Amino acid sequence: MRYIDVHCHLDGGHFGGLGGLFARLKELGVEKVVAAGFDLQSSEFSYRLAEEYEGVYFTAGFHPTELKKYKEGDLEKIAALAAHEKCVAIGEIGLDYHYPDTNKPLQREIFGAQLDLADKLGLPVVIHSRDCAEDMTEFLKENAAKLNSGALLHCYSHSPEIALELQKLGVYFSFGGTSTYSGSKRARRTIAALNAERILTETDSPYLPPKSRAGTFPNTPESIPEILQNIADIRGVTAEIMAKTVWQNAHNLFKKLGNR
């Protein structure tokens, strides 16, 4: 089977030698990973990683909780990175109302600017959404015309009802280790409810380990087979069928992933 991790963070020095990690991934059949940027520095790191390793692709963008680092001219630098042949999307971007000092107007402003950039470049967006379900739904509906190149809500955690609503806008949804726990009822209900053509696999490494690795750090893209098997079980299909579907979905969304 061919697996893909559409959202992981490989910076931070948590993994030892990355060459060793990628060799293990190849043995497992995890053929492609998308290293996600969350600010300028991590986007540049992910770019360098993609340059070095064949199966690595990347995203470039500013995460909503990292905006204190954002400076005039940074969006132009993100645009330059996004021009690279292996930059598959603008991300991760979005809204996050988890912290008490959240600057909601600034988050919405920079989120909107990055949606504009992605639309201009003809790239999809990878969206982070936490504790903001109503605002996110409204924002995406208001900006639906800017999502023509596709959108992914990564590590989806809102309700199945919202997912079904956003699915109508062409949004994709990825699920990681948290979906393997029996207590993750919303994620599991969402996986069961969505069209198969909208589902992707991720790890959000080094965070959110699956059930078999509960309490361990770092999580790695080596968790993808377990996450895929869990999704297949929830949907009542074989892992082989689900793996083919996810592989196809990823390439439909991220056109710059190359050969299928």
PDB file of C-alpha atoms in Angstrom:
ATOM      1  CA  MET A   1       0.000   0.000   0.000  1.00  0.00           C
ATOM      2  CA  ARG A   2       1.031   3.594  -0.604  1.00  0.00           C
ATOM      3  CA  TYR A   3       0.572   6.005   2.284  1.00  0.00           C
ATOM      4  CA  ILE A   4       0.813   9.768   2.616  1.00  0.00           C
ATOM      5  CA  ASP A   5       1.075  12.137   5.593  1.00  0.00           C
ATOM      6  CA  VAL A   6      -0.437  15.419   4.411  1.00  0.00           C
ATOM      7  CA  HIS A   7       0.497  17.416   7.515  1.00  0.00           C
ATOM      8  CA  CYS A   8       3.504  17.035   9.802  1.00  0.00           C
ATOM      9  CA  HIS A   9       6.085  19.257  11.488  1.00  0.00           C
ATOM     10  CA  LEU A  10       9.604  17.933  11.082  1.00  0.00           C
ATOM     11  CA  ASP A  11      11.534  20.897  12.469  1.00  0.00           C
ATOM     12  CA  GLY A  12      12.613  21.304  16.094  1.00  0.00           C
ATOM     13  CA  GLY A  13      15.232  18.543  16.177  1.00  0.00           C
ATOM     14  CA  HIS A  14      12.849  16.008  17.767  1.00  0.00           C
ATOM     15  CA  PHE A  15      13.524  13.120  15.400  1.00  0.00           C
ATOM     16  CA  GLY A  16      17.258  12.500  15.505  1.00  0.00           C
ATOM     17  CA  GLY A  17      18.583  11.932  12.006  1.00  0.00           C
ATOM     18  CA  LEU A  18      15.843  12.699   9.523  1.00  0.00           C
ATOM     19  CA  GLY A  19      17.561  10.481   6.975  1.00  0.00           C
ATOM     20  CA  GLY A  20      16.913   7.505   9.253  1.00  0.00           C
ATOM     21  CA  LEU A  21      13.258   8.513   9.685  1.00  0.00           C
ATOM     22  CA  PHE A  22      12.723   8.756   5.937  1.00  0.00           C
ATOM     23  CA  ALA A  23      14.359   5.357   5.395  1.00  0.00           C
ATOM     24  CA  ARG A  24      11.926   3.801   7.907  1.00  0.00           C
ATOM     25  CA  LEU A  25       8.995   5.556   6.245  1.00  0.00           C
ATOM     26  CA  LYS A  26       9.975   4.115   2.891  1.00  0.00           C
ATOM     27  CA  GLU A  27       9.968   0.610   4.377  1.00  0.00           C
ATOM     28  CA  LEU A  28       6.442   1.216   5.747  1.00  0.00           C
ATOM     29  CA  GLY A  29       5.159   2.496   2.416  1.00  0.00           C
ATOM     30  CA  VAL A  30       4.763   6.126   3.561  1.00  0.00           C
ATOM     31  CA  GLU A  31       5.965   7.440   0.230  1.00  0.00           C
ATOM     32  CA  LYS A  32       5.157  11.135   0.595  1.00  0.00           C
ATOM     33  CA  VAL A  33       4.955  13.607   3.468  1.00  0.00           C
ATOM     34  CA  VAL A  34       3.989  17.265   3.511  1.00  0.00           C
ATOM     35  CA  ALA A  35       6.088  19.287   5.960  1.00  0.00           C
ATOM     36  CA  ALA A  36       3.948  22.160   7.211  1.00  0.00           C
ATOM     37  CA  GLY A  37       5.189  25.675   7.763  1.00  0.00           C
ATOM     38  CA  PHE A  38       3.666  27.741  10.558  1.00  0.00           C
ATOM     39  CA  ASP A  39       5.805  30.884  10.344  1.00  0.00           C
ATOM     40  CA  LEU A  40       8.571  32.178   8.100  1.00  0.00           C
ATOM     41  CA  GLN A  41      11.370  30.205   9.766  1.00  0.00           C
ATOM     42  CA  SER A  42       9.530  26.855   9.733  1.00  0.00           C
ATOM     43  CA  SER A  43       8.386  27.451   6.152  1.00  0.00           C
ATOM     44  CA  GLU A  44      11.999  28.021   5.106  1.00  0.00           C
ATOM     45  CA  PHE A  45      13.084  24.881   6.993  1.00  0.00           C
ATOM     46  CA  SER A  46      10.397  22.829   5.257  1.00  0.00           C
ATOM     47  CA  TYR A  47      11.497  24.237   1.904  1.00  0.00           C
ATOM     48  CA  ARG A  48      15.078  23.093   2.562  1.00  0.00           C
ATOM     49  CA  LEU A  49      13.849  19.660   3.625  1.00  0.00           C
ATOM     50  CA  ALA A  50      11.859  19.285   0.405  1.00  0.00           C
ATOM     51  CA  GLU A  51      14.927  20.286  -1.574  1.00  0.00           C
ATOM     52  CA  GLU A  52      16.955  17.542   0.102  1.00  0.00           C
ATOM     53  CA  TYR A  53      14.528  14.602   0.163  1.00  0.00           C
ATOM     54  CA  GLU A  54      12.609  13.214  -2.797  1.00  0.00           C
ATOM     55  CA  GLY A  55       9.357  12.279  -1.029  1.00  0.00           C
ATOM     56  CA  VAL A  56       9.056  15.475   0.994  1.00  0.00           C
ATOM     57  CA  TYR A  57       6.810  18.370  -0.036  1.00  0.00           C
ATOM     58  CA  PHE A  58       5.932  21.461   1.973  1.00  0.00           C
ATOM     59  CA  THR A  59       3.556  24.291   2.761  1.00  0.00           C
ATOM     60  CA  ALA A  60       4.397  27.900   3.588  1.00  0.00           C
ATOM     61  CA  GLY A  61       2.309  30.229   5.717  1.00  0.00           C
ATOM     62  CA  PHE A  62       1.624  31.920   9.061  1.00  0.00           C
ATOM     63  CA  HIS A  63      -0.262  30.074  11.801  1.00  0.00           C
ATOM     64  CA  PRO A  64      -2.781  32.242  13.713  1.00  0.00           C
ATOM     65  CA  THR A  65      -0.974  31.871  17.057  1.00  0.00           C
ATOM     66  CA  GLU A  66       2.373  32.885  15.533  1.00  0.00           C
ATOM     67  CA  LEU A  67       1.357  36.341  14.341  1.00  0.00           C
ATOM     68  CA  LYS A  68       3.464  38.187  16.937  1.00  0.00           C
ATOM     69  CA  LYS A  69       6.390  37.247  14.681  1.00  0.00           C
ATOM     70  CA  TYR A  70       4.673  38.576  11.557  1.00  0.00           C
ATOM     71  CA  LYS A  71       6.366  41.610   9.970  1.00  0.00           C
ATOM     72  CA  GLU A  72       5.769  43.830   6.968  1.00  0.00           C
ATOM     73  CA  GLY A  73       7.092  42.036   3.905  1.00  0.00           C
ATOM     74  CA  ASP A  74       6.727  38.508   5.300  1.00  0.00           C
ATOM     75  CA  LEU A  75       3.823  37.719   3.004  1.00  0.00           C
ATOM     76  CA  GLU A  76       6.035  38.455   0.005  1.00  0.00           C
ATOM     77  CA  LYS A  77       8.614  36.020   1.402  1.00  0.00           C
ATOM     78  CA  ILE A  78       5.920  33.369   1.809  1.00  0.00           C
ATOM     79  CA  ALA A  79       4.882  33.993  -1.815  1.00  0.00           C
ATOM     80  CA  ALA A  80       8.486  33.459  -2.961  1.00  0.00           C
ATOM     81  CA  LEU A  81       8.639  30.125  -1.140  1.00  0.00           C
ATOM     82  CA  ALA A  82       5.260  29.129  -2.567  1.00  0.00           C
ATOM     83  CA  ALA A  83       6.632  29.481  -6.092  1.00  0.00           C
ATOM     84  CA  HIS A  84       8.824  26.420  -5.481  1.00  0.00           C
ATOM     85  CA  GLU A  85       7.786  23.326  -7.429  1.00  0.00           C
ATOM     86  CA  LYS A  86       7.347  21.310  -4.214  1.00  0.00           C
ATOM     87  CA  CYS A  87       5.313  23.868  -2.255  1.00  0.00           C
ATOM     88  CA  VAL A  88       1.872  22.289  -2.448  1.00  0.00           C
ATOM     89  CA  ALA A  89      -0.176  24.863  -0.501  1.00  0.00           C
ATOM     90  CA  ILE A  90      -0.314  28.031   1.577  1.00  0.00           C
ATOM     91  CA  GLY A  91      -0.483  26.923   5.198  1.00  0.00           C
ATOM     92  CA  GLU A  92      -0.903  26.368   7.863  1.00  0.00           C
ATOM     93  CA  ILE A  93      -3.177  29.363   8.239  1.00  0.00           C
ATOM     94  CA  GLY A  94      -6.495  29.994   9.948  1.00  0.00           C
ATOM     95  CA  LEU A  95      -8.102  30.963  13.253  1.00  0.00           C
ATOM     96  CA  ASP A  96      -7.369  29.892  16.832  1.00  0.00           C
ATOM     97  CA  TYR A  97      -9.333  31.359  19.742  1.00  0.00           C
ATOM     98  CA  HIS A  98      -7.881  29.047  22.397  1.00  0.00           C
ATOM     99  CA  TYR A  99      -5.755  31.578  24.256  1.00  0.00           C
ATOM    100  CA  PRO A 100      -7.121  34.486  26.323  1.00  0.00           C
ATOM    101  CA  ASP A 101      -4.924  37.104  24.610  1.00  0.00           C
ATOM    102  CA  THR A 102      -6.201  36.197  21.128  1.00  0.00           C
ATOM    103  CA  ASN A 103      -6.283  39.120  18.699  1.00  0.00           C
ATOM    104  CA  LYS A 104      -9.266  38.016  16.631  1.00  0.00           C
ATOM    105  CA  PRO A 105      -9.292  40.975  14.186  1.00  0.00           C
ATOM    106  CA  LEU A 106      -5.586  40.455  13.391  1.00  0.00           C
ATOM    107  CA  GLN A 107      -6.091  36.720  12.896  1.00  0.00           C
ATOM    108  CA  ARG A 108      -8.942  37.346  10.486  1.00  0.00           C
ATOM    109  CA  GLU A 109      -6.923  40.000   8.620  1.00  0.00           C
ATOM    110  CA  ILE A 110      -3.844  37.793   8.077  1.00  0.00           C
ATOM    111  CA  PHE A 111      -5.977  34.732   7.341  1.00  0.00           C
ATOM    112  CA  GLY A 112      -7.795  36.716   4.666  1.00  0.00           C
ATOM    113  CA  ALA A 113      -4.550  38.042   3.202  1.00  0.00           C
ATOM    114  CA  GLN A 114      -3.175  34.514   2.914  1.00  0.00           C
ATOM    115  CA  LEU A 115      -6.384  33.293   1.285  1.00  0.00           C
ATOM    116  CA  ASP A 116      -5.930  36.117  -1.229  1.00  0.00           C
ATOM    117  CA  LEU A 117      -2.346  35.033  -1.834  1.00  0.00           C
ATOM    118  CA  ALA A 118      -3.298  31.395  -2.371  1.00  0.00           C
ATOM    119  CA  ASP A 119      -6.069  32.386  -4.761  1.00  0.00           C
ATOM    120  CA  LYS A 120      -3.672  34.608  -6.705  1.00  0.00           C
ATOM    121  CA  LEU A 121      -1.086  31.799  -6.933  1.00  0.00           C
ATOM    122  CA  GLY A 122      -3.640  29.105  -7.748  1.00  0.00           C
ATOM    123  CA  LEU A 123      -2.714  27.062  -4.667  1.00  0.00           C
ATOM    124  CA  PRO A 124      -4.904  25.315  -2.095  1.00  0.00           C
ATOM    125  CA  VAL A 125      -4.820  26.312   1.579  1.00  0.00           C
ATOM    126  CA  VAL A 126      -4.191  24.213   4.685  1.00  0.00           C
ATOM    127  CA  ILE A 127      -6.323  25.540   7.531  1.00  0.00           C
ATOM    128  CA  HIS A 128      -5.890  25.357  11.298  1.00  0.00           C
ATOM    129  CA  SER A 129      -9.160  25.809  13.192  1.00  0.00           C
ATOM    130  CA  ARG A 130      -9.451  25.639  16.998  1.00  0.00           C
ATOM    131  CA  ASP A 131     -12.198  26.887  19.308  1.00  0.00           C
ATOM    132  CA  CYS A 132     -13.674  28.979  16.503  1.00  0.00           C
ATOM    133  CA  ALA A 133     -16.171  26.703  14.745  1.00  0.00           C
ATOM    134  CA  GLU A 134     -18.855  29.326  14.108  1.00  0.00           C
ATOM    135  CA  ASP A 135     -16.451  32.042  12.943  1.00  0.00           C
ATOM    136  CA  MET A 136     -14.501  29.626  10.746  1.00  0.00           C
ATOM    137  CA  THR A 137     -17.643  28.361   9.058  1.00  0.00           C
ATOM    138  CA  GLU A 138     -18.838  31.909   8.428  1.00  0.00           C
ATOM    139  CA  PHE A 139     -15.404  33.052   7.219  1.00  0.00           C
ATOM    140  CA  LEU A 140     -15.034  30.218   4.721  1.00  0.00           C
ATOM    141  CA  LYS A 141     -18.522  30.752   3.367  1.00  0.00           C
ATOM    142  CA  GLU A 142     -17.830  34.472   2.943  1.00  0.00           C
ATOM    143  CA  ASN A 143     -14.572  33.683   1.141  1.00  0.00           C
ATOM    144  CA  ALA A 144     -15.757  30.678  -0.860  1.00  0.00           C
ATOM    145  CA  ALA A 145     -14.732  32.353  -4.121  1.00  0.00           C
ATOM    146  CA  LYS A 146     -11.101  32.265  -2.952  1.00  0.00           C
ATOM    147  CA  LEU A 147     -11.151  28.505  -2.396  1.00  0.00           C
ATOM    148  CA  ASN A 148     -11.253  27.527  -6.064  1.00  0.00           C
ATOM    149  CA  SER A 149      -7.884  25.770  -5.783  1.00  0.00           C
ATOM    150  CA  GLY A 150      -9.002  23.752  -2.768  1.00  0.00           C
ATOM    151  CA  ALA A 151      -8.840  23.813   1.020  1.00  0.00           C
ATOM    152  CA  LEU A 152      -7.936  21.349   3.742  1.00  0.00           C
ATOM    153  CA  LEU A 153      -9.102  21.609   7.346  1.00  0.00           C
ATOM    154  CA  HIS A 154      -6.293  19.741   9.032  1.00  0.00           C
ATOM    155  CA  CYS A 155      -6.732  17.684  12.207  1.00  0.00           C
ATOM    156  CA  TYR A 156     -10.452  18.330  11.985  1.00  0.00           C
ATOM    157  CA  SER A 157     -12.114  18.691  15.407  1.00  0.00           C
ATOM    158  CA  HIS A 158     -15.448  20.450  14.850  1.00  0.00           C
ATOM    159  CA  SER A 159     -18.820  18.730  14.478  1.00  0.00           C
ATOM    160  CA  PRO A 160     -19.853  16.328  11.696  1.00  0.00           C
ATOM    161  CA  GLU A 161     -22.642  18.776  10.815  1.00  0.00           C
ATOM    162  CA  ILE A 162     -20.167  21.588  10.129  1.00  0.00           C
ATOM    163  CA  ALA A 163     -17.979  19.206   8.096  1.00  0.00           C
ATOM    164  CA  LEU A 164     -20.914  18.230   5.906  1.00  0.00           C
ATOM    165  CA  GLU A 165     -21.712  21.915   5.408  1.00  0.00           C
ATOM    166  CA  LEU A 166     -18.123  22.793   4.445  1.00  0.00           C
ATOM    167  CA  GLN A 167     -17.853  19.719   2.247  1.00  0.00           C
ATOM    168  CA  LYS A 168     -20.294  21.489  -0.081  1.00  0.00           C
ATOM    169  CA  LEU A 169     -17.611  24.175  -0.593  1.00  0.00           C
ATOM    170  CA  GLY A 170     -15.171  21.495  -1.750  1.00  0.00           C
ATOM    171  CA  VAL A 171     -13.225  21.386   1.511  1.00  0.00           C
ATOM    172  CA  TYR A 172     -11.108  18.338   2.409  1.00  0.00           C
ATOM    173  CA  PHE A 173     -10.559  17.062   5.962  1.00  0.00           C
ATOM    174  CA  SER A 174      -7.564  15.263   7.454  1.00  0.00           C
ATOM    175  CA  PHE A 175      -7.507  13.128  10.574  1.00  0.00           C
ATOM    176  CA  GLY A 176      -4.619  12.075  12.770  1.00  0.00           C
ATOM    177  CA  GLY A 177      -3.787  10.123  15.886  1.00  0.00           C
ATOM    178  CA  THR A 178      -6.577  11.533  18.028  1.00  0.00           C
ATOM    179  CA  SER A 179      -9.152   9.868  15.777  1.00  0.00           C
ATOM    180  CA  THR A 180      -7.873   6.424  16.819  1.00  0.00           C
ATOM    181  CA  TYR A 181      -9.124   6.828  20.402  1.00  0.00           C
ATOM    182  CA  SER A 182     -12.603   5.533  21.203  1.00  0.00           C
ATOM    183  CA  GLY A 183     -13.315   8.748  23.109  1.00  0.00           C
ATOM    184  CA  SER A 184     -12.874  10.883  19.963  1.00  0.00           C
ATOM    185  CA  LYS A 185     -16.535  10.571  19.114  1.00  0.00           C
ATOM    186  CA  ARG A 186     -16.891  13.726  16.996  1.00  0.00           C
ATOM    187  CA  ALA A 187     -13.912  12.821  14.796  1.00  0.00           C
ATOM    188  CA  ARG A 188     -15.128   9.251  14.386  1.00  0.00           C
ATOM    189  CA  ARG A 189     -18.664  10.380  13.540  1.00  0.00           C
ATOM    190  CA  THR A 190     -17.261  12.850  11.014  1.00  0.00           C
ATOM    191  CA  ILE A 191     -15.109  10.193   9.349  1.00  0.00           C
ATOM    192  CA  ALA A 192     -18.197   8.005   8.990  1.00  0.00           C
ATOM    193  CA  ALA A 193     -20.352  10.845   7.625  1.00  0.00           C
ATOM    194  CA  LEU A 194     -18.069  12.439   5.020  1.00  0.00           C
ATOM    195  CA  ASN A 195     -17.770  11.467   1.392  1.00  0.00           C
ATOM    196  CA  ALA A 196     -14.732   9.203   1.046  1.00  0.00           C
ATOM    197  CA  GLU A 197     -13.340  11.608  -1.571  1.00  0.00           C
ATOM    198  CA  ARG A 198     -12.863  14.294   1.102  1.00  0.00           C
ATOM    199  CA  ILE A 199     -10.777  12.316   3.632  1.00  0.00           C
ATOM    200  CA  LEU A 200      -7.006  12.535   4.128  1.00  0.00           C
ATOM    201  CA  THR A 201      -4.472  11.183   6.638  1.00  0.00           C
ATOM    202  CA  GLU A 202      -2.024  13.188   8.734  1.00  0.00           C
ATOM    203  CA  THR A 203       0.015  12.916  11.932  1.00  0.00           C
ATOM    204  CA  ASP A 204       0.650  16.551  12.953  1.00  0.00           C
ATOM    205  CA  SER A 205       3.997  15.159  14.142  1.00  0.00           C
ATOM    206  CA  PRO A 206       5.592  15.522  16.614  1.00  0.00           C
ATOM    207  CA  TYR A 207       2.233  15.905  18.370  1.00  0.00           C
ATOM    208  CA  LEU A 208      -0.950  13.796  18.738  1.00  0.00           C
ATOM    209  CA  PRO A 209       0.259  10.184  18.817  1.00  0.00           C
ATOM    210  CA  PRO A 210      -2.247   7.444  17.958  1.00  0.00           C
ATOM    211  CA  LYS A 211      -3.638   4.963  20.457  1.00  0.00           C
ATOM    212  CA  SER A 212      -0.762   2.492  20.187  1.00  0.00           C
ATOM    213  CA  ARG A 213       1.745   5.229  21.042  1.00  0.00           C
ATOM    214  CA  ALA A 214      -0.317   7.077  23.653  1.00  0.00           C
ATOM    215  CA  GLY A 215       1.825   9.284  25.874  1.00  0.00           C
ATOM    216  CA  THR A 216       4.922   9.071  23.665  1.00  0.00           C
ATOM    217  CA  PHE A 217       6.867  11.936  22.089  1.00  0.00           C
ATOM    218  CA  PRO A 218       7.663  12.579  19.349  1.00  0.00           C
ATOM    219  CA  ASN A 219       4.932  11.207  17.173  1.00  0.00           C
ATOM    220  CA  THR A 220       6.196  10.608  13.615  1.00  0.00           C
ATOM    221  CA  PRO A 221       4.736   9.905  10.157  1.00  0.00           C
ATOM    222  CA  GLU A 222       5.350   6.220  10.998  1.00  0.00           C
ATOM    223  CA  SER A 223       1.888   6.406  12.639  1.00  0.00           C
ATOM    224  CA  ILE A 224       0.124   6.822   9.294  1.00  0.00           C
ATOM    225  CA  PRO A 225      -0.644   3.091   8.700  1.00  0.00           C
ATOM    226  CA  GLU A 226      -2.410   2.889  12.080  1.00  0.00           C
ATOM    227  CA  ILE A 227      -4.382   6.065  11.384  1.00  0.00           C
ATOM    228  CA  LEU A 228      -5.362   4.796   7.927  1.00  0.00           C
ATOM    229  CA  GLN A 229      -6.442   1.410   9.278  1.00  0.00           C
ATOM    230  CA  ASN A 230      -8.627   3.122  11.883  1.00  0.00           C
ATOM    231  CA  ILE A 231     -10.324   5.252   9.217  1.00  0.00           C
ATOM    232  CA  ALA A 232     -10.914   2.143   7.100  1.00  0.00           C
ATOM    233  CA  ASP A 233     -12.436   0.330  10.087  1.00  0.00           C
ATOM    234  CA  ILE A 234     -14.774   3.238  10.849  1.00  0.00           C
ATOM    235  CA  ARG A 235     -15.947   3.339   7.236  1.00  0.00           C
ATOM    236  CA  GLY A 236     -16.235  -0.429   6.902  1.00  0.00           C
ATOM    237  CA  VAL A 237     -13.787  -0.840   4.004  1.00  0.00           C
ATOM    238  CA  THR A 238     -10.427  -2.541   3.640  1.00  0.00           C
ATOM    239  CA  ALA A 239      -7.211  -0.685   4.367  1.00  0.00           C
ATOM    240  CA  GLU A 240      -6.205  -1.253   0.724  1.00  0.00           C
ATOM    241  CA  ILE A 241      -9.301   0.539  -0.577  1.00  0.00           C
ATOM    242  CA  MET A 242      -8.936   3.404   1.908  1.00  0.00           C
ATOM    243  CA  ALA A 243      -5.234   3.830   1.153  1.00  0.00           C
ATOM    244  CA  LYS A 244      -5.946   4.127  -2.581  1.00  0.00           C
ATOM    245  CA  THR A 245      -8.729   6.629  -1.895  1.00  0.00           C
ATOM    246  CA  VAL A 246      -6.576   8.797   0.366  1.00  0.00           C
ATOM    247  CA  TRP A 247      -3.671   8.704  -2.095  1.00  0.00           C
ATOM    248  CA  GLN A 248      -5.981   9.830  -4.895  1.00  0.00           C
ATOM    249  CA  ASN A 249      -7.576  12.514  -2.725  1.00  0.00           C
ATOM    250  CA  ALA A 250      -4.210  13.986  -1.765  1.00  0.00           C
ATOM    251  CA  HIS A 251      -3.126  14.248  -5.384  1.00  0.00           C
ATOM    252  CA  ASN A 252      -6.479  15.744  -6.390  1.00  0.00           C
ATOM    253  CA  LEU A 253      -6.061  18.491  -3.781  1.00  0.00           C
ATOM    254  CA  PHE A 254      -2.319  19.071  -3.991  1.00  0.00           C
ATOM    255  CA  LYS A 255      -1.620  19.265  -7.704  1.00  0.00           C
ATOM    256  CA  LYS A 256       2.118  19.815  -7.136  1.00  0.00           C
ATOM    257  CA  LEU A 257       2.551  16.383  -5.527  1.00  0.00           C
ATOM    258  CA  GLY A 258       3.532  15.177  -8.967  1.00  0.00           C
ATOM    259  CA  ASN A 259       3.208  11.675 -10.378  1.00  0.00           C
ATOM    260  CA  ARG A 260       0.572   9.450  -8.816  1.00  0.00           C
TER     261      ARG A 260
END
